Amino acid sequence: NAGVTQTPKFRVLKTGQSMTLLCAQDMNHEYMYWYRQDPGMGLRLIHYSVGEGTTAKGEVPDGYNVSRLKKQNFLLGLESAAPSQTSVYFCASSYSAATSYNEQFFGPGTRLTVL
Amino acid sequence: AQTVTQSQPEMSVQEAETVTLSCTYDTSESDYYLFWYKQPPSRQMILVIRQEAYKQQNATENRFSVNFQKAAKSFSLKISDSQLGDAAMYFCAYSGEGAQKLVFGQGTRLTINP
């Protein structure tokens, strides 16, 4: 099993450009999440999904959109990138609430720089 | 909203000694989970240990153990016999009811001195 994978690993954008980050998991997890990590602030939740076709806002959703058309994929989009979106982005997935451990499995991260 | 606070931005310890990382949280929920994640320079988030709030017994995983004080809302991580490979950022995290969203602390950078 590959676990959680993220594409791309690195990206540099100019202000105003758009891009999509792809997250894929092969563990048949119901829940998927996008976080951003900034220095000194830990990880903060951007958007999440509790199942195929569903999405919800997290703590810092502004400037981002997401889609979960397939259970195994969770896409994060930036329509018009801003320097404030320079960050490391992590995708994670977990089983549904029916299980007891609530463990999230993380991808390797995407380092995004917006100039 | 839940919050997680790690008051030690940096810690250092001599190899083979014991170190304790602090974490406090705030919540009104009664059922929740607490986690410690390790992030080495590779950036990969690695689960170190987890604690279910309804369990009074402190979790232990080999050299890693926690001191969970539910009434004080405190969740510290003790690393025994520190090894060079333990050097990393350590994040405390909270997961409550519902969609299992994680709320992270700011992190503690742990340095191991040989």
PDB file of C-alpha atoms in Angstrom:
ATOM      1  CA  ASN A   1       0.000   0.000   0.000  1.00  0.00           C
ATOM      2  CA  ALA A   2       1.232   3.493  -0.834  1.00  0.00           C
ATOM      3  CA  GLY A   3      -0.779   5.066   2.018  1.00  0.00           C
ATOM      4  CA  VAL A   4      -1.398   8.771   1.432  1.00  0.00           C
ATOM      5  CA  THR A   5       0.338  10.378  -1.523  1.00  0.00           C
ATOM      6  CA  GLN A   6       0.456  14.022  -2.582  1.00  0.00           C
ATOM      7  CA  THR A   7       1.184  15.598  -5.956  1.00  0.00           C
ATOM      8  CA  PRO A   8       3.260  17.688  -6.510  1.00  0.00           C
ATOM      9  CA  LYS A   9       5.932  17.741  -3.802  1.00  0.00           C
ATOM     10  CA  PHE A  10       7.119  21.265  -4.614  1.00  0.00           C
ATOM     11  CA  ARG A  11       5.632  24.154  -6.590  1.00  0.00           C
ATOM     12  CA  VAL A  12       6.408  27.805  -7.166  1.00  0.00           C
ATOM     13  CA  LEU A  13       3.592  30.081  -8.327  1.00  0.00           C
ATOM     14  CA  LYS A  14       3.293  33.722  -9.219  1.00  0.00           C
ATOM     15  CA  THR A  15       0.660  35.835  -7.525  1.00  0.00           C
ATOM     16  CA  GLY A  16      -2.694  35.359  -9.239  1.00  0.00           C
ATOM     17  CA  GLN A  17      -1.924  31.963 -10.754  1.00  0.00           C
ATOM     18  CA  SER A  18      -4.066  28.939  -9.997  1.00  0.00           C
ATOM     19  CA  MET A  19      -3.208  25.370  -9.193  1.00  0.00           C
ATOM     20  CA  THR A  20      -4.607  22.135  -7.811  1.00  0.00           C
ATOM     21  CA  LEU A  21      -2.996  19.872  -5.246  1.00  0.00           C
ATOM     22  CA  LEU A  22      -3.926  16.219  -5.476  1.00  0.00           C
ATOM     23  CA  CYS A  23      -4.194  13.854  -2.530  1.00  0.00           C
ATOM     24  CA  ALA A  24      -4.787  10.140  -2.983  1.00  0.00           C
ATOM     25  CA  GLN A  25      -5.205   7.357  -0.430  1.00  0.00           C
ATOM     26  CA  ASP A  26      -5.481   3.624  -0.969  1.00  0.00           C
ATOM     27  CA  MET A  27      -6.702   2.635   2.511  1.00  0.00           C
ATOM     28  CA  ASN A  28     -10.425   3.000   1.760  1.00  0.00           C
ATOM     29  CA  HIS A  29     -10.690   5.767   4.343  1.00  0.00           C
ATOM     30  CA  GLU A  30     -13.907   7.738   4.587  1.00  0.00           C
ATOM     31  CA  TYR A  31     -12.474  10.953   6.000  1.00  0.00           C
ATOM     32  CA  MET A  32      -9.888  13.172   4.324  1.00  0.00           C
ATOM     33  CA  TYR A  33      -8.339  16.481   5.371  1.00  0.00           C
ATOM     34  CA  TRP A  34      -6.181  19.326   4.098  1.00  0.00           C
ATOM     35  CA  TYR A  35      -3.908  21.185   6.539  1.00  0.00           C
ATOM     36  CA  ARG A  36      -1.392  23.937   6.122  1.00  0.00           C
ATOM     37  CA  GLN A  37       1.742  24.282   8.221  1.00  0.00           C
ATOM     38  CA  ASP A  38       3.357  27.635   8.868  1.00  0.00           C
ATOM     39  CA  PRO A  39       6.389  28.338  11.076  1.00  0.00           C
ATOM     40  CA  GLY A  40       5.504  28.572  14.748  1.00  0.00           C
ATOM     41  CA  MET A  41       1.830  27.801  14.176  1.00  0.00           C
ATOM     42  CA  GLY A  42       1.576  24.034  13.915  1.00  0.00           C
ATOM     43  CA  LEU A  43      -0.888  22.587  11.407  1.00  0.00           C
ATOM     44  CA  ARG A  44      -4.230  24.234  10.730  1.00  0.00           C
ATOM     45  CA  LEU A  45      -7.210  22.630   9.061  1.00  0.00           C
ATOM     46  CA  ILE A  46      -8.265  24.148   5.729  1.00  0.00           C
ATOM     47  CA  HIS A  47     -11.080  21.866   4.528  1.00  0.00           C
ATOM     48  CA  TYR A  48     -12.156  18.318   5.180  1.00  0.00           C
ATOM     49  CA  SER A  49     -14.466  15.641   3.818  1.00  0.00           C
ATOM     50  CA  VAL A  50     -16.432  12.950   5.620  1.00  0.00           C
ATOM     51  CA  GLY A  51     -17.225  10.993   2.487  1.00  0.00           C
ATOM     52  CA  GLU A  52     -17.367  10.988  -1.301  1.00  0.00           C
ATOM     53  CA  GLY A  53     -19.189  14.021  -2.597  1.00  0.00           C
ATOM     54  CA  THR A  54     -19.038  15.935   0.708  1.00  0.00           C
ATOM     55  CA  THR A  55     -16.790  18.778   1.860  1.00  0.00           C
ATOM     56  CA  ALA A  56     -16.733  21.166   4.798  1.00  0.00           C
ATOM     57  CA  LYS A  57     -14.772  24.201   5.932  1.00  0.00           C
ATOM     58  CA  GLY A  58     -12.063  24.018   8.530  1.00  0.00           C
ATOM     59  CA  GLU A  59     -10.292  26.713  10.483  1.00  0.00           C
ATOM     60  CA  VAL A  60      -8.666  28.601   7.573  1.00  0.00           C
ATOM     61  CA  PRO A  61     -10.753  27.977   4.389  1.00  0.00           C
ATOM     62  CA  ASP A  62     -10.539  31.386   2.707  1.00  0.00           C
ATOM     63  CA  GLY A  63      -8.828  31.358  -0.689  1.00  0.00           C
ATOM     64  CA  TYR A  64      -9.136  27.588  -1.118  1.00  0.00           C
ATOM     65  CA  ASN A  65     -11.655  25.227  -2.665  1.00  0.00           C
ATOM     66  CA  VAL A  66     -11.865  21.449  -2.482  1.00  0.00           C
ATOM     67  CA  SER A  67     -13.565  18.565  -4.198  1.00  0.00           C
ATOM     68  CA  ARG A  68     -14.080  14.889  -3.348  1.00  0.00           C
ATOM     69  CA  LEU A  69     -15.501  13.333  -6.506  1.00  0.00           C
ATOM     70  CA  LYS A  70     -13.935   9.958  -5.760  1.00  0.00           C
ATOM     71  CA  LYS A  71     -13.538   8.360  -2.355  1.00  0.00           C
ATOM     72  CA  GLN A  72      -9.796   7.914  -2.771  1.00  0.00           C
ATOM     73  CA  ASN A  73      -9.021  11.462  -3.963  1.00  0.00           C
ATOM     74  CA  PHE A  74      -9.250  14.873  -2.317  1.00  0.00           C
ATOM     75  CA  LEU A  75      -8.290  17.929  -4.365  1.00  0.00           C
ATOM     76  CA  LEU A  76      -7.271  21.316  -2.993  1.00  0.00           C
ATOM     77  CA  GLY A  77      -7.514  24.263  -5.356  1.00  0.00           C
ATOM     78  CA  LEU A  78      -6.106  27.765  -5.243  1.00  0.00           C
ATOM     79  CA  GLU A  79      -7.969  29.943  -7.759  1.00  0.00           C
ATOM     80  CA  SER A  80      -5.795  33.058  -7.404  1.00  0.00           C
ATOM     81  CA  ALA A  81      -2.659  32.422  -5.379  1.00  0.00           C
ATOM     82  CA  ALA A  82      -1.431  35.017  -2.880  1.00  0.00           C
ATOM     83  CA  PRO A  83       1.930  35.268  -1.064  1.00  0.00           C
ATOM     84  CA  SER A  84       0.065  34.560   2.208  1.00  0.00           C
ATOM     85  CA  GLN A  85      -0.627  31.069   0.859  1.00  0.00           C
ATOM     86  CA  THR A  86       3.073  30.222   0.871  1.00  0.00           C
ATOM     87  CA  SER A  87       3.137  27.213   3.170  1.00  0.00           C
ATOM     88  CA  VAL A  88       3.574  23.474   3.439  1.00  0.00           C
ATOM     89  CA  TYR A  89       0.345  21.624   2.725  1.00  0.00           C
ATOM     90  CA  PHE A  90      -0.462  18.249   4.230  1.00  0.00           C
ATOM     91  CA  CYS A  91      -3.213  15.861   3.295  1.00  0.00           C
ATOM     92  CA  ALA A  92      -4.435  13.249   5.771  1.00  0.00           C
ATOM     93  CA  SER A  93      -7.042  10.516   5.907  1.00  0.00           C
ATOM     94  CA  SER A  94      -8.736   8.431   8.579  1.00  0.00           C
ATOM     95  CA  TYR A  95     -11.384   5.791   9.116  1.00  0.00           C
ATOM     96  CA  SER A  96     -14.949   6.796   9.892  1.00  0.00           C
ATOM     97  CA  ALA A  97     -16.136   7.586  13.391  1.00  0.00           C
ATOM     98  CA  ALA A  98     -17.239   3.983  13.744  1.00  0.00           C
ATOM     99  CA  THR A  99     -13.686   2.956  14.616  1.00  0.00           C
ATOM    100  CA  SER A 100     -12.081   3.694  17.937  1.00  0.00           C
ATOM    101  CA  TYR A 101      -8.665   5.106  17.255  1.00  0.00           C
ATOM    102  CA  ASN A 102      -9.273   8.261  15.207  1.00  0.00           C
ATOM    103  CA  GLU A 103      -5.730   8.042  13.847  1.00  0.00           C
ATOM    104  CA  GLN A 104      -5.002  10.238  10.872  1.00  0.00           C
ATOM    105  CA  PHE A 105      -2.470   9.115   8.285  1.00  0.00           C
ATOM    106  CA  PHE A 106      -0.513  11.922   6.668  1.00  0.00           C
ATOM    107  CA  GLY A 107       0.963  12.418   3.227  1.00  0.00           C
ATOM    108  CA  PRO A 108       4.534  13.687   2.740  1.00  0.00           C
ATOM    109  CA  GLY A 109       3.506  17.309   2.224  1.00  0.00           C
ATOM    110  CA  THR A 110       3.685  19.838  -0.620  1.00  0.00           C
ATOM    111  CA  ARG A 111       5.867  22.902  -0.284  1.00  0.00           C
ATOM    112  CA  LEU A 112       4.205  25.803  -2.108  1.00  0.00           C
ATOM    113  CA  THR A 113       5.852  29.168  -2.646  1.00  0.00           C
ATOM    114  CA  VAL A 114       3.868  32.087  -4.040  1.00  0.00           C
ATOM    115  CA  LEU A 115       5.989  34.949  -5.359  1.00  0.00           C
TER     116      LEU A 115
ATOM    117  CA  ALA B   1     -13.546  25.935  20.047  1.00  0.00           C
ATOM    118  CA  GLN B   2     -10.834  23.628  21.235  1.00  0.00           C
ATOM    119  CA  THR B   3      -7.298  24.929  21.660  1.00  0.00           C
ATOM    120  CA  VAL B   4      -3.975  23.197  22.246  1.00  0.00           C
ATOM    121  CA  THR B   5      -0.986  24.950  23.776  1.00  0.00           C
ATOM    122  CA  GLN B   6       2.629  23.855  23.808  1.00  0.00           C
ATOM    123  CA  SER B   7       4.519  26.342  25.931  1.00  0.00           C
ATOM    124  CA  GLN B   8       8.026  25.079  25.120  1.00  0.00           C
ATOM    125  CA  PRO B   9       9.126  26.177  21.627  1.00  0.00           C
ATOM    126  CA  GLU B  10      12.463  24.372  22.050  1.00  0.00           C
ATOM    127  CA  MET B  11      13.871  21.705  24.336  1.00  0.00           C
ATOM    128  CA  SER B  12      17.216  19.931  24.459  1.00  0.00           C
ATOM    129  CA  VAL B  13      18.402  16.821  26.264  1.00  0.00           C
ATOM    130  CA  GLN B  14      21.537  14.753  26.511  1.00  0.00           C
ATOM    131  CA  GLU B  15      21.528  11.434  24.735  1.00  0.00           C
ATOM    132  CA  ALA B  16      20.285   8.609  27.005  1.00  0.00           C
ATOM    133  CA  GLU B  17      18.553  10.996  29.397  1.00  0.00           C
ATOM    134  CA  THR B  18      14.844  11.619  29.916  1.00  0.00           C
ATOM    135  CA  VAL B  19      12.903  14.627  28.675  1.00  0.00           C
ATOM    136  CA  THR B  20       9.285  15.723  29.158  1.00  0.00           C
ATOM    137  CA  LEU B  21       7.358  17.840  26.655  1.00  0.00           C
ATOM    138  CA  SER B  22       4.346  19.768  27.926  1.00  0.00           C
ATOM    139  CA  CYS B  23       0.920  20.192  26.397  1.00  0.00           C
ATOM    140  CA  THR B  24      -2.297  21.703  27.703  1.00  0.00           C
ATOM    141  CA  TYR B  25      -5.662  21.866  25.976  1.00  0.00           C
ATOM    142  CA  ASP B  26      -9.033  23.435  26.413  1.00  0.00           C
ATOM    143  CA  THR B  27     -12.315  21.703  25.624  1.00  0.00           C
ATOM    144  CA  SER B  28     -15.873  21.325  26.854  1.00  0.00           C
ATOM    145  CA  GLU B  29     -16.246  17.834  25.364  1.00  0.00           C
ATOM    146  CA  SER B  30     -16.150  14.775  27.559  1.00  0.00           C
ATOM    147  CA  ASP B  31     -15.058  12.214  24.973  1.00  0.00           C
ATOM    148  CA  TYR B  32     -11.967  12.956  22.916  1.00  0.00           C
ATOM    149  CA  TYR B  33      -8.535  11.721  21.861  1.00  0.00           C
ATOM    150  CA  LEU B  34      -5.091  13.206  22.364  1.00  0.00           C
ATOM    151  CA  PHE B  35      -2.038  12.525  20.235  1.00  0.00           C
ATOM    152  CA  TRP B  36       1.650  13.250  20.016  1.00  0.00           C
ATOM    153  CA  TYR B  37       3.051  13.457  16.485  1.00  0.00           C
ATOM    154  CA  LYS B  38       6.718  13.577  15.559  1.00  0.00           C
ATOM    155  CA  GLN B  39       7.918  15.504  12.511  1.00  0.00           C
ATOM    156  CA  PRO B  40      11.571  14.816  11.590  1.00  0.00           C
ATOM    157  CA  PRO B  41      13.418  16.913   8.979  1.00  0.00           C
ATOM    158  CA  SER B  42      11.841  14.732   6.281  1.00  0.00           C
ATOM    159  CA  ARG B  43       8.571  16.539   7.078  1.00  0.00           C
ATOM    160  CA  GLN B  44       6.611  13.288   7.428  1.00  0.00           C
ATOM    161  CA  MET B  45       4.130  13.356  10.318  1.00  0.00           C
ATOM    162  CA  ILE B  46       4.559  10.227  12.437  1.00  0.00           C
ATOM    163  CA  LEU B  47       2.155   9.196  15.183  1.00  0.00           C
ATOM    164  CA  VAL B  48       4.096   8.603  18.405  1.00  0.00           C
ATOM    165  CA  ILE B  49       1.379   7.844  20.933  1.00  0.00           C
ATOM    166  CA  ARG B  50      -2.350   8.374  21.516  1.00  0.00           C
ATOM    167  CA  GLN B  51      -4.612   8.547  24.541  1.00  0.00           C
ATOM    168  CA  GLU B  52      -8.362   8.068  24.785  1.00  0.00           C
ATOM    169  CA  ALA B  53      -9.856  10.491  27.298  1.00  0.00           C
ATOM    170  CA  TYR B  54     -12.118   7.874  28.873  1.00  0.00           C
ATOM    171  CA  LYS B  55      -9.114   5.712  29.781  1.00  0.00           C
ATOM    172  CA  GLN B  56      -7.509   6.599  33.091  1.00  0.00           C
ATOM    173  CA  GLN B  57      -4.400   4.549  32.411  1.00  0.00           C
ATOM    174  CA  ASN B  58      -1.592   6.491  30.771  1.00  0.00           C
ATOM    175  CA  ALA B  59      -0.576   5.255  27.328  1.00  0.00           C
ATOM    176  CA  THR B  60       2.900   3.820  26.794  1.00  0.00           C
ATOM    177  CA  GLU B  61       4.777   2.914  23.607  1.00  0.00           C
ATOM    178  CA  ASN B  62       8.261   1.560  24.298  1.00  0.00           C
ATOM    179  CA  ARG B  63      10.381   4.578  25.397  1.00  0.00           C
ATOM    180  CA  PHE B  64       7.451   6.992  25.024  1.00  0.00           C
ATOM    181  CA  SER B  65       4.830   7.521  27.704  1.00  0.00           C
ATOM    182  CA  VAL B  66       2.292  10.167  28.565  1.00  0.00           C
ATOM    183  CA  ASN B  67       1.068  11.780  31.750  1.00  0.00           C
ATOM    184  CA  PHE B  68      -2.615  12.444  31.133  1.00  0.00           C
ATOM    185  CA  GLN B  69      -4.299  14.648  33.714  1.00  0.00           C
ATOM    186  CA  LYS B  70      -7.894  15.022  32.525  1.00  0.00           C
ATOM    187  CA  ALA B  71      -9.052  17.414  35.235  1.00  0.00           C
ATOM    188  CA  ALA B  72      -6.068  19.682  34.638  1.00  0.00           C
ATOM    189  CA  LYS B  73      -6.379  19.250  30.845  1.00  0.00           C
ATOM    190  CA  SER B  74      -2.724  18.369  30.631  1.00  0.00           C
ATOM    191  CA  PHE B  75      -1.079  15.829  28.347  1.00  0.00           C
ATOM    192  CA  SER B  76       2.713  15.640  28.602  1.00  0.00           C
ATOM    193  CA  LEU B  77       5.043  13.329  26.685  1.00  0.00           C
ATOM    194  CA  LYS B  78       7.985  11.651  28.382  1.00  0.00           C
ATOM    195  CA  ILE B  79      10.815  10.264  26.283  1.00  0.00           C
ATOM    196  CA  SER B  80      13.126   7.918  28.159  1.00  0.00           C
ATOM    197  CA  ASP B  81      16.646   6.952  27.100  1.00  0.00           C
ATOM    198  CA  SER B  82      16.695   9.682  24.436  1.00  0.00           C
ATOM    199  CA  GLN B  83      18.272   8.738  21.132  1.00  0.00           C
ATOM    200  CA  LEU B  84      19.708  10.878  18.344  1.00  0.00           C
ATOM    201  CA  GLY B  85      16.847   9.733  16.121  1.00  0.00           C
ATOM    202  CA  ASP B  86      14.351  11.336  18.500  1.00  0.00           C
ATOM    203  CA  ALA B  87      15.429  14.797  17.345  1.00  0.00           C
ATOM    204  CA  ALA B  88      12.399  16.365  15.654  1.00  0.00           C
ATOM    205  CA  MET B  89       9.459  18.714  16.024  1.00  0.00           C
ATOM    206  CA  TYR B  90       6.831  17.254  18.323  1.00  0.00           C
ATOM    207  CA  PHE B  91       3.198  18.266  18.018  1.00  0.00           C
ATOM    208  CA  CYS B  92       0.457  17.687  20.530  1.00  0.00           C
ATOM    209  CA  ALA B  93      -2.969  17.293  18.924  1.00  0.00           C
ATOM    210  CA  TYR B  94      -6.604  17.009  20.007  1.00  0.00           C
ATOM    211  CA  SER B  95      -9.445  15.217  18.240  1.00  0.00           C
ATOM    212  CA  GLY B  96     -12.975  15.499  19.484  1.00  0.00           C
ATOM    213  CA  GLU B  97     -16.395  14.253  18.551  1.00  0.00           C
ATOM    214  CA  GLY B  98     -17.710  14.174  14.997  1.00  0.00           C
ATOM    215  CA  ALA B  99     -15.389  14.403  12.035  1.00  0.00           C
ATOM    216  CA  GLN B 100     -12.191  13.711  13.971  1.00  0.00           C
ATOM    217  CA  LYS B 101     -10.625  17.016  13.017  1.00  0.00           C
ATOM    218  CA  LEU B 102      -7.221  17.481  14.588  1.00  0.00           C
ATOM    219  CA  VAL B 103      -6.348  20.662  16.456  1.00  0.00           C
ATOM    220  CA  PHE B 104      -2.580  21.033  16.788  1.00  0.00           C
ATOM    221  CA  GLY B 105      -0.357  22.847  19.210  1.00  0.00           C
ATOM    222  CA  GLN B 106       2.432  25.094  18.000  1.00  0.00           C
ATOM    223  CA  GLY B 107       5.079  22.394  18.318  1.00  0.00           C
ATOM    224  CA  THR B 108       8.234  21.834  20.363  1.00  0.00           C
ATOM    225  CA  ARG B 109      11.588  21.409  18.654  1.00  0.00           C
ATOM    226  CA  LEU B 110      13.567  18.722  20.459  1.00  0.00           C
ATOM    227  CA  THR B 111      17.344  18.593  20.128  1.00  0.00           C
ATOM    228  CA  ILE B 112      19.362  15.596  21.313  1.00  0.00           C
ATOM    229  CA  ASN B 113      22.922  16.383  22.372  1.00  0.00           C
ATOM    230  CA  PRO B 114      25.442  13.534  21.891  1.00  0.00           C
TER     231      PRO B 114
END
